[in-house]
Coordinates of C-alpha atoms and ligand atoms in Angstrom, one line a residue:
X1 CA 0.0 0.0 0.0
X2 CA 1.2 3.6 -0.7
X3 CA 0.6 6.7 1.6
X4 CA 1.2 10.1 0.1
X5 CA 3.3 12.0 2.9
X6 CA -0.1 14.1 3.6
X7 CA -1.8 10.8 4.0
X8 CA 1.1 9.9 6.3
X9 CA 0.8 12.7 8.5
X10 CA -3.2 12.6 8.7
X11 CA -3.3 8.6 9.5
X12 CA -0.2 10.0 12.6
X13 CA -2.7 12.6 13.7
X14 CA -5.5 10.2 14.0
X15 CA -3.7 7.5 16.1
X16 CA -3.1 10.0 19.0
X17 CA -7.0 11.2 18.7
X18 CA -8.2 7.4 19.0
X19 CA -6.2 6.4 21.2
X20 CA -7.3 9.4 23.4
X21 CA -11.0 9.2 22.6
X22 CA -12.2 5.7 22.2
X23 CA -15.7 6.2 20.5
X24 CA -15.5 8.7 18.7
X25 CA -15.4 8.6 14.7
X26 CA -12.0 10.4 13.3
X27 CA -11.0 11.5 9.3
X28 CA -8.5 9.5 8.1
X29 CA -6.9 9.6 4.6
X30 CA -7.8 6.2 3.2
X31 CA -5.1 4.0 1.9
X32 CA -4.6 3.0 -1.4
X33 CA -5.7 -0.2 -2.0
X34 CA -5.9 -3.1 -4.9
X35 CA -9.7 -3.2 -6.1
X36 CA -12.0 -5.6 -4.2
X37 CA -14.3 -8.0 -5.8
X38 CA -17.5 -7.5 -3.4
X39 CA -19.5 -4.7 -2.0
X40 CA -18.5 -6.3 1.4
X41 CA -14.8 -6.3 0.5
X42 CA -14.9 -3.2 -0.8
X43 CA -16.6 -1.4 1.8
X44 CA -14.3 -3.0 4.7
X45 CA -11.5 -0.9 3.0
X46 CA -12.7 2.3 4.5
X47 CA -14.2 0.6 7.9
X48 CA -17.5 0.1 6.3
X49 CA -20.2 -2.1 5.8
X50 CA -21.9 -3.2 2.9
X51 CA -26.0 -4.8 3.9
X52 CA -29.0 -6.1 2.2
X53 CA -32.3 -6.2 3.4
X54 CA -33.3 -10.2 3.8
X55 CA -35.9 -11.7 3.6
X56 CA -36.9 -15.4 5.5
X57 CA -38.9 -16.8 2.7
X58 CA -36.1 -16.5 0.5
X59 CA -33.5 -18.4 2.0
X60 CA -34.4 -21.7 0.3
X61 CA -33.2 -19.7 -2.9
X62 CA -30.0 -20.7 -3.8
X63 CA -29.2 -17.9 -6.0
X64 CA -30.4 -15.1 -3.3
X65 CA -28.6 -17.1 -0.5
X66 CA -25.0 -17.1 -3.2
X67 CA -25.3 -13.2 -3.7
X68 CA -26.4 -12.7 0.1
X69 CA -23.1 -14.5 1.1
X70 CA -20.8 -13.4 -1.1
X71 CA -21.4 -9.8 -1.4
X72 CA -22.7 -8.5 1.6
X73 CA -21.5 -8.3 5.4
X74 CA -24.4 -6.5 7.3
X75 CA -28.3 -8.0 7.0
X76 CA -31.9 -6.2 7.9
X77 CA -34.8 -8.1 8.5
X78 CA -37.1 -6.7 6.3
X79 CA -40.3 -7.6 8.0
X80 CA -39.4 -10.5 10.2
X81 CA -38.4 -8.3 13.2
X82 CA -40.9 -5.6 12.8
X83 CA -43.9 -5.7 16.0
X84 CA -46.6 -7.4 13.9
X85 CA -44.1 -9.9 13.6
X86 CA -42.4 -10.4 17.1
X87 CA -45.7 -9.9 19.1
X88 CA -48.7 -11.1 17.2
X89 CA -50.2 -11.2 20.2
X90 CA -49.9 -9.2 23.6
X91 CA -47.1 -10.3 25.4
X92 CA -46.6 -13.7 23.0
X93 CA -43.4 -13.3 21.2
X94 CA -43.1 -15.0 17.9
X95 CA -38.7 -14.7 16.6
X96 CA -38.8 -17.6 14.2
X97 CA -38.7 -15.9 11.1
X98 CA -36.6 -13.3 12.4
X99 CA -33.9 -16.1 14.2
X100 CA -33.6 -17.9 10.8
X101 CA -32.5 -14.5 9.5
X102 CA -30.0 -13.6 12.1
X103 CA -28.4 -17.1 12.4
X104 CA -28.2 -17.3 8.7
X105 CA -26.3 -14.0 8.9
X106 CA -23.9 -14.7 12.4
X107 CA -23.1 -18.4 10.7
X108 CA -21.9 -16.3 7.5
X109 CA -20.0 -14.1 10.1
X110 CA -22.4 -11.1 8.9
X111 CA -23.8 -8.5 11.7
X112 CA -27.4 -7.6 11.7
X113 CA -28.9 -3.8 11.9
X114 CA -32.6 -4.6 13.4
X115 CA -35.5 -3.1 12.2
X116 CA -37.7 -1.8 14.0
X117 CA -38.7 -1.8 17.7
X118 CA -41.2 0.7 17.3
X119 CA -43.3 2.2 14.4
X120 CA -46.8 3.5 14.0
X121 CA -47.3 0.9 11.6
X122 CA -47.1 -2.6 10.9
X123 CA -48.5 -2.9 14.7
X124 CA -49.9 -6.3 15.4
X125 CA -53.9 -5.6 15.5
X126 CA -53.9 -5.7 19.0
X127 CA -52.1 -2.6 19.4
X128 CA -53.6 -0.6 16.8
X129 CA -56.6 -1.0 18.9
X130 CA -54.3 1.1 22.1
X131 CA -54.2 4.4 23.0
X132 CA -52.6 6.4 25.8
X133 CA -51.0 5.1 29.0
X134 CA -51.7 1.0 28.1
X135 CA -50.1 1.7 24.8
X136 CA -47.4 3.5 26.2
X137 CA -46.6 1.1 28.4
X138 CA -46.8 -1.7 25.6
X139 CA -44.6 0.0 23.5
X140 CA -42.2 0.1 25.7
X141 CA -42.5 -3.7 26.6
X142 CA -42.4 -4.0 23.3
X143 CA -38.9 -2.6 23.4
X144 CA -37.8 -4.0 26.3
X145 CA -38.6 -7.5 25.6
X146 CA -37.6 -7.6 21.9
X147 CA -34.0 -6.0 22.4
X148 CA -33.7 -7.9 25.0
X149 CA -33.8 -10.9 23.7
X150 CA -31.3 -10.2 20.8
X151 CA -29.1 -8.8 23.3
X152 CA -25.5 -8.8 22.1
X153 CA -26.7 -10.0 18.7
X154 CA -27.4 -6.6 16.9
X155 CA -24.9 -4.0 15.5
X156 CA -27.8 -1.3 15.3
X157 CA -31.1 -0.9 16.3
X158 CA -34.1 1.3 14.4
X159 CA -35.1 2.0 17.7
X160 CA -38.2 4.4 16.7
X161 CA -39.0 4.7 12.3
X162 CA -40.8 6.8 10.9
X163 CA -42.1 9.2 13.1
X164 CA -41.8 12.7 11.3
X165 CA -44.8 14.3 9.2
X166 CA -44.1 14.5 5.6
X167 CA -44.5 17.8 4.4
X168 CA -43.9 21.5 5.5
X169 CA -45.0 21.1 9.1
X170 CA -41.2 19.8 10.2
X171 CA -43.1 18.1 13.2
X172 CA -44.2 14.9 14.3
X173 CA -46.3 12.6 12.4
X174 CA -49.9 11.9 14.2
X175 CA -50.1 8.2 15.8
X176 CA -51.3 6.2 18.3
X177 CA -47.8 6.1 20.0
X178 CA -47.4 10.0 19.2
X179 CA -50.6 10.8 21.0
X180 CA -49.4 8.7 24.2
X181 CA -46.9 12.0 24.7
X182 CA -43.7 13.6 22.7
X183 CA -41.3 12.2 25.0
X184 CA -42.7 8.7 23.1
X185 CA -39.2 8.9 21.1
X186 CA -37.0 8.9 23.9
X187 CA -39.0 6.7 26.1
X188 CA -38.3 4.0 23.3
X189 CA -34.8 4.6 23.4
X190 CA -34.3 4.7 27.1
X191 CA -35.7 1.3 27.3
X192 CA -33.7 0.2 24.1
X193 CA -30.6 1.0 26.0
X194 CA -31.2 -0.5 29.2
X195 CA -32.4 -3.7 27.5
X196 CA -29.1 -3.6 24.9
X197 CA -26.4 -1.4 26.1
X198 CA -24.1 -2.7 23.3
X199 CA -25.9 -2.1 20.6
X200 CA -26.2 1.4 18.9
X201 CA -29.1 3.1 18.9
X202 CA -30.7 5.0 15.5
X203 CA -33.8 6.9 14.5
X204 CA -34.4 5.9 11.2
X205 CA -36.6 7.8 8.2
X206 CA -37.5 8.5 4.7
X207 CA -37.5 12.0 3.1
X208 CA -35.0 13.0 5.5
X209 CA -31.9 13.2 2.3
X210 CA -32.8 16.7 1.3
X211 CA -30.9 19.0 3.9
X212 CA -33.9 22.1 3.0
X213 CA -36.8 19.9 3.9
X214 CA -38.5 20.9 6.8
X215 CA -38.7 17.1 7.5
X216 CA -34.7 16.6 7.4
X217 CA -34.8 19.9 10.1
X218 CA -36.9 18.4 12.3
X219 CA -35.3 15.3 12.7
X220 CA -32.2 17.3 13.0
X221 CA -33.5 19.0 15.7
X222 CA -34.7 16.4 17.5
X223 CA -31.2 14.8 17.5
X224 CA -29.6 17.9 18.6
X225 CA -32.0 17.9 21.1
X226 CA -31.8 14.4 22.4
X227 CA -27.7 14.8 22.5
X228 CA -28.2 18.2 24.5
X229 CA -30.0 16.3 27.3
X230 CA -28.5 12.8 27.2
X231 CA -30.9 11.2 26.0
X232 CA -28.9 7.5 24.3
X233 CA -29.4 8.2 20.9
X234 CA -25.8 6.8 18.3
X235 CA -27.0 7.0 14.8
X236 CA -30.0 7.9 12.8
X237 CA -30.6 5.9 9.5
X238 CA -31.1 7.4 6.2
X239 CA -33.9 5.2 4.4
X240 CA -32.8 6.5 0.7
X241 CA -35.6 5.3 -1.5
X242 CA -35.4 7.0 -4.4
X243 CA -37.2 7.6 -7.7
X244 CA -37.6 10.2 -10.8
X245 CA -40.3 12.0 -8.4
X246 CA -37.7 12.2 -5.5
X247 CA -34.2 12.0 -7.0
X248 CA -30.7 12.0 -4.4
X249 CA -30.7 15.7 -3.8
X250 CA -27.9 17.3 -4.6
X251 CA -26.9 18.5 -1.2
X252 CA -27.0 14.8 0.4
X253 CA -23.4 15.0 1.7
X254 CA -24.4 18.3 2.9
X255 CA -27.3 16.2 5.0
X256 CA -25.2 13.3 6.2
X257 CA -22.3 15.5 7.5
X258 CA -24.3 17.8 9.2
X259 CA -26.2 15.1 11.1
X260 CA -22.6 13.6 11.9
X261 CA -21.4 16.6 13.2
X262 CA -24.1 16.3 15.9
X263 CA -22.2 13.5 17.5
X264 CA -24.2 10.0 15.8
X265 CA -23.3 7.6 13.4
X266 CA -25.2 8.2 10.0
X267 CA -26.3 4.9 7.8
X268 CA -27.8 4.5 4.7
X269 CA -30.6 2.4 5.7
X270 CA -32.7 1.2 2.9
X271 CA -31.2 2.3 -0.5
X272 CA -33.0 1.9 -3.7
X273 CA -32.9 4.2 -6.5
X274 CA -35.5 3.7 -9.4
X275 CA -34.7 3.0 -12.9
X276 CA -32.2 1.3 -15.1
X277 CA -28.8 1.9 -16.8
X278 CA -26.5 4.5 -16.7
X279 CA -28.6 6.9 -14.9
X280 CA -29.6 4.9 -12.5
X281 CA -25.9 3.9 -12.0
X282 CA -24.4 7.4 -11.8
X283 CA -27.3 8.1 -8.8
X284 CA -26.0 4.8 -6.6
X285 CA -22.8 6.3 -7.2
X286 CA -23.6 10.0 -5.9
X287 CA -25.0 8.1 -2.7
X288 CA -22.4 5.9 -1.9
X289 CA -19.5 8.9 -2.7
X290 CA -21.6 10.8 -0.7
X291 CA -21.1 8.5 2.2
X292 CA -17.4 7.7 1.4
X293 CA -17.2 11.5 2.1
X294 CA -18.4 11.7 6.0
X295 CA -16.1 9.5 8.1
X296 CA -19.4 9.0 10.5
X297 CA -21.4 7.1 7.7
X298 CA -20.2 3.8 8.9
X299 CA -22.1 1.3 6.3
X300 CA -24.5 1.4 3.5
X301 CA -28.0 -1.0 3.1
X302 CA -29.6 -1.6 0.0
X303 CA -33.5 -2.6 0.2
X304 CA -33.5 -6.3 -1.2
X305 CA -30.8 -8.1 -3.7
X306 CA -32.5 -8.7 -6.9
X307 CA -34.9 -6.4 -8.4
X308 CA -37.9 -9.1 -8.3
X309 CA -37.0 -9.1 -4.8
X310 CA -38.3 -5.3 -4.2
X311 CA -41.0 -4.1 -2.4
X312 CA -41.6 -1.7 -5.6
X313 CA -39.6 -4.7 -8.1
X314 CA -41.5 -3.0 -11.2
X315 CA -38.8 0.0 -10.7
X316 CA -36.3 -2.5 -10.9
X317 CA -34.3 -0.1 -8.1
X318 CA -31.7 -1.9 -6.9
X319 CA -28.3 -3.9 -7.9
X320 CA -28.4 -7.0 -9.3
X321 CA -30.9 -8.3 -12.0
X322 CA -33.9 -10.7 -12.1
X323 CA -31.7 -13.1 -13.1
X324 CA -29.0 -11.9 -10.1
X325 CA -26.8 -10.5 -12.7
X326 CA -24.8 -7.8 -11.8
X327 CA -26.0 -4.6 -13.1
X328 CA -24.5 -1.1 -14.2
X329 CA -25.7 0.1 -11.0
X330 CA -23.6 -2.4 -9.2
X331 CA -20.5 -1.8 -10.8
X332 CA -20.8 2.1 -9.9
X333 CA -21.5 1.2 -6.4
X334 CA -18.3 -1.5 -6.3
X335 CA -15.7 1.4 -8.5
X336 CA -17.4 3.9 -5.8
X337 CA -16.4 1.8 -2.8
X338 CA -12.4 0.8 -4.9
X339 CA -11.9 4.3 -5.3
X340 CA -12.0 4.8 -1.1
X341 CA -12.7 7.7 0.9
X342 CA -12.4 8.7 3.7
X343 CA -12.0 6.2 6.9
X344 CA -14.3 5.4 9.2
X345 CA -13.3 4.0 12.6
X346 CA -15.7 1.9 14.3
X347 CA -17.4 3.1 17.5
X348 CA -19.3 1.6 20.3
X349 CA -22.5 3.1 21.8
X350 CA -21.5 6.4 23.2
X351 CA -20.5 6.4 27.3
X352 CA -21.2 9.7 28.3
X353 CA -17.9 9.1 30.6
X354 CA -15.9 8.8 27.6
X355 CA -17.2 10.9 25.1
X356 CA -14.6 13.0 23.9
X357 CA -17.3 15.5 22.8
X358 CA -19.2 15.6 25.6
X359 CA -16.8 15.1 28.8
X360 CA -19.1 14.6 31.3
X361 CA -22.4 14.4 30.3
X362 CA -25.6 12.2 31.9
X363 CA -27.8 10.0 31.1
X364 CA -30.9 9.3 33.4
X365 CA -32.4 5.9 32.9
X366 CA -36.3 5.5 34.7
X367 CA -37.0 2.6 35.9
X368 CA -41.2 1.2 37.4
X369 CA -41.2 0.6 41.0
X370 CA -44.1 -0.5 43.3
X371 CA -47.7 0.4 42.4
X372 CA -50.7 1.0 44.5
X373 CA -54.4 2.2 43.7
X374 CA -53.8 5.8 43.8
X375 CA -49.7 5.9 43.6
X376 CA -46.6 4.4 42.0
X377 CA -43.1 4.5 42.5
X378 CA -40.6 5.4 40.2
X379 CA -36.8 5.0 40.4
X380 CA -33.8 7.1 38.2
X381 CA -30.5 5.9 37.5
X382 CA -27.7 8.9 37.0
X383 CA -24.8 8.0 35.1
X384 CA -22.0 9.8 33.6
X385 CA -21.5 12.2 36.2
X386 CA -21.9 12.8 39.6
X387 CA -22.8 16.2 39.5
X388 CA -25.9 15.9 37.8
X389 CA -29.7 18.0 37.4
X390 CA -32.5 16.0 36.3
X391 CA -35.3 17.3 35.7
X392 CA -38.7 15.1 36.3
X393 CA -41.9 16.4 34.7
X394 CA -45.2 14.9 35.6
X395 CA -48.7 14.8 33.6
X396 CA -51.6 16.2 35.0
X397 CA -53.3 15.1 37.2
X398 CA -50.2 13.5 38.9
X399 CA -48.4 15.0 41.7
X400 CA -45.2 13.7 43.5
X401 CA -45.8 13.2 46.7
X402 CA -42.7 12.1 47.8
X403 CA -38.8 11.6 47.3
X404 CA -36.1 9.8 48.1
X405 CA -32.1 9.8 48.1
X406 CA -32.7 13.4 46.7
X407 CA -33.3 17.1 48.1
X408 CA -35.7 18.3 45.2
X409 CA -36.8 22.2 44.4
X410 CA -40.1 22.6 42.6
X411 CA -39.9 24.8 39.0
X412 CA -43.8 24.3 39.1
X413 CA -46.0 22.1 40.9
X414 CA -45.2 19.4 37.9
X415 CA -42.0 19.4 37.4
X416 CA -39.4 18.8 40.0
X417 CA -35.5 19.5 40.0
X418 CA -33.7 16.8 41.8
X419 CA -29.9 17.1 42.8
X420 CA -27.6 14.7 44.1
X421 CA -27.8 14.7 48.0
X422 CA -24.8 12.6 49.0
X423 CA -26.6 9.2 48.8
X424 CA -25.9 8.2 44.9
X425 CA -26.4 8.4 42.0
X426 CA -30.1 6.7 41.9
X427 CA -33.0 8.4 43.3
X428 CA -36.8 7.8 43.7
X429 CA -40.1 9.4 44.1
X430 CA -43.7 8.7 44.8
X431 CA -46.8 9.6 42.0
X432 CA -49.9 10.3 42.9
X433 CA -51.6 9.3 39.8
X434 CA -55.0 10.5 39.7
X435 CA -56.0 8.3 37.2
X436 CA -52.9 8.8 35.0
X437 CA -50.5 6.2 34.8
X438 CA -47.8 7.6 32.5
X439 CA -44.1 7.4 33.4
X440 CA -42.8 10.8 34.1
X441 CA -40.5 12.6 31.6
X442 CA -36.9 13.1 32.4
X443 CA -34.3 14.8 31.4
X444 CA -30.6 15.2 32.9
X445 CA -27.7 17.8 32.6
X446 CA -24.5 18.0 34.1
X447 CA -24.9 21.0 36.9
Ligands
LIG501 O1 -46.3 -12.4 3.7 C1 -47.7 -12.0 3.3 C2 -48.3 -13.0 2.4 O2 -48.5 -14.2 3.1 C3 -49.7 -12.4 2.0 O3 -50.3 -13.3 1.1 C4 -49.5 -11.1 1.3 C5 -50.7 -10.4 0.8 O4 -51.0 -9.2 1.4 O5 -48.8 -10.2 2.2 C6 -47.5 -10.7 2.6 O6 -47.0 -9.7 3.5 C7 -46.5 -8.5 2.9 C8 -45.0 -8.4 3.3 O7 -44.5 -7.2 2.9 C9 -44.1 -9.5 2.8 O8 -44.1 -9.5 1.4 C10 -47.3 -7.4 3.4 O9 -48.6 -7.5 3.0 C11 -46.7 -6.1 3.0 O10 -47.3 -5.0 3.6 C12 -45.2 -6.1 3.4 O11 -44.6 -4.9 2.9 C13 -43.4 -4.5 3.5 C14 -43.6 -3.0 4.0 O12 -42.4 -2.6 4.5 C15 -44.6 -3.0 5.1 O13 -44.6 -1.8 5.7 C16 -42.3 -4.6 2.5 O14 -42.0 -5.9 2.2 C17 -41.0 -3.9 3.1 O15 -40.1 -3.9 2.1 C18 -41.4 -2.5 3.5 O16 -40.2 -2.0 4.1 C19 -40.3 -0.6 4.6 C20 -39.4 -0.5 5.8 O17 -39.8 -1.4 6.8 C21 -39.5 0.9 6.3 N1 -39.2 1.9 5.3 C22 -40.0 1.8 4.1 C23 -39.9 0.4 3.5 C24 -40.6 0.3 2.2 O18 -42.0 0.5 2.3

């Protein structure tokens, strides 16, 4: 391999930054390197990965399971680990479809993104038919139980999908699990984290590419927002599904770096791109430079192998044939991924005790504790600091009506400041619920 003396100085400078700030992603210069044969192969030059979405009735096909193995290193579930799938019924969990996918992948020494612990559709019937504090509480089961049991197994999670309007509003999209409160989002991932602390954590969307959308800014801000107050948020997913009426915008690197820059992983989540030769081609290409180009975009997923294998298979949208011939879109993607970029390093869900960004910084984990007629407990979990605020707002009716391990001041008669008070980092309080069960939102900062 050759380094250019500039390369030589950049890869010097980026030792000394990893080795002093484990988890973050650096820029390297990436070396030159003989061309690889495989999107996998390829993408592992620069750190990344290269996924397909899978699907479980198509693992008897020889020719799907041949391309699957040979050319890709990261797999998606496409439905199998979605909630209609994983609960079909409350509190019955169903993972065979969605095992046979992961083992398939770990035996091939592939990782798995999983997709998705909660979205306001594809809901098993049962919880389309919830609303409010019940459905809150399912969701978050729902979370708990599902990322729990693929604990360890799962590179990334698409913890919440979908959850932004389309259109000019910028705001969230109306659902059942939207209408159970806006702190929904981070609920989801609170729970995600306590259930999986290794794996990362991602929002994941469509319509998010174009950097002037008012959807892509309110996504944004949401991230911003959730790394301002600690709340465990890693990555956020890119769904790229493209077509004539929504083409890769011409600011897309623009997107994806400026999302990095907040602190998360970026990933191209579910890439297809309408069409068919050389136009098609030079638009996989734009996408995949485009992530070359930000050392945070750690991997790239296309949606499906073959083109009969689409969800939308009559735009013949992604790389390889009917046939599973490699098409000109495939070979733009593969010279894309030869030609390098820059490197990304891997990181490991962000420890607010090690991030080099973010010093000290807290995260504040809720946890149920006893409940009565009229009251429940509740119970948070500081960590990252010791010298943390958190802030605990409760819903009307409800009233705290009592604390421990904490001296708390009172901003209004709902929400309550608690500091530490010598005894730990956990603390606890008492909710009088007056008919409202929700869990209380919480947020932390470092005082
Ligand atoms: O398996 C049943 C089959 O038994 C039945 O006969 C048939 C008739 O309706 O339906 C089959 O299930 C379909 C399933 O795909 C498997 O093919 C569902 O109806 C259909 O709704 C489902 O569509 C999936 C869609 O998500 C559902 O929301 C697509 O395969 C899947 O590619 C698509 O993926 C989504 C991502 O999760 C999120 N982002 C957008 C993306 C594309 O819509």
């Amino acid at each position: 391999m050759t380094l250019t003396t500039k390369s030589v100085a950049r890869v010097a400078l980026v030792s000394t930054l990893v080795a002093a700030a484990a988890g973050a992603a650096v820029l390297v210069a990436s070396p030159a390197s003989g061309a690889a044969s495989t999107l996998a192969a390829a993408a592992q030059q620069s750190g990344r990965y290269f996924g397909t979405a899978v699907a479980a009735n198509k693992l008897s096909d020889s020719t799907y399971v041949g391309i699957l193995n040979r050319e890709f290193d990261m797999v998606t579930a496409e439905n199998e680990m979605k909630m209609d799938a994983t609960e079909p019924n409350q509190g019955q969990f169903s993972y065979g479809n969605a095992d046979r996918i992961v083992n398939q992948a770990r035996s091939q020494g592939k990782r798995v993104r999983g997709h998705a612990l909660a979205w306001h559709s594809q809901q098993p019937g049962w919880m389309q038919r919830m609303e409010g504090s019940a459905l809150r509480q399912a969701m978050l089961n729902h979370v708990t139980q599902v990322a729990s049991y693929y604990r360890g197994k799962i590179y990334a999670w698409d913890v919440v999908n979908e959850a932004f309007a389309d259109g000019s509003s910028g705001g969230r999209r109306d659902s059942n699990l939207q209408r159970t409160g806006n702190d929904w989002i981070e609920a989801a991932f609170r729970a995600a984290r306590a259930a999986d602390p290794g794996a990362k954590l991602c929002y994941n969307d469509y319509n998010t590419d174009n950097w002037s959308h008012a959807k892509t800014q309110g996504v944004y801000r949401m991230v911003q927002d959730f790394k301002s107050r600690g709340v465990p948020i890693d990555c956020v997913g890119f769904q790229a599904h493209f077509n004539s009426g929504n083409p890769v915008p011409s600011n897309y690197h623009t997107t994806l770096q400026n999302f990095a820059n907040l602190g998360v992983d970026v990933q191209i989540t579910e890439l297809d791109i309408e069409g068919s030769g050389s136009s098609q081609a030079e638009q996989f290409k734009g996408v995949t430079q485009a992530c070359l180009a930000v050392a945070r975009c750690t991997g790239i997923t296309v949606w499906g192998i073959r083109d009969s294998d689409s969800w939308r298979a009559s735009g013949t949208p992604l790389l390889f044939d009917r046939n599973g011939n490699k098409k000109a879109a495939y070979n733009a993607v593969l010279d894309a991924l030869n030609a390098g970029g820059t490197t990304t390093v891997p990181t490991t869900p962000t420890d607010p005790t090690t991030d080099p960004q973010n010093p000290e910084s807290c995260t504040a984990t809720y946890s149920e504790g006893e409940k009565w007629s009229d009251r429940f407990n509740g119970q948070v979990t500081v960590s990252g600091t010791d010298n943390w605020v958190v802030t605990v707002t409760v819903g009307s009716p409800q009233r705290i009506i009592a604390t421990w391990n904490t001296s708390p001041t009172w901003e209004t008669a709902n929400v309550m400041t608690a500091r530490p008070n010598g005894n730990g980092n956990t603390f606890g309080f008492t909710i009088q619920h007056g008919g409202n069960w929700n869990w209380p939102s919480i947020s932390c900062r470092v005082a």
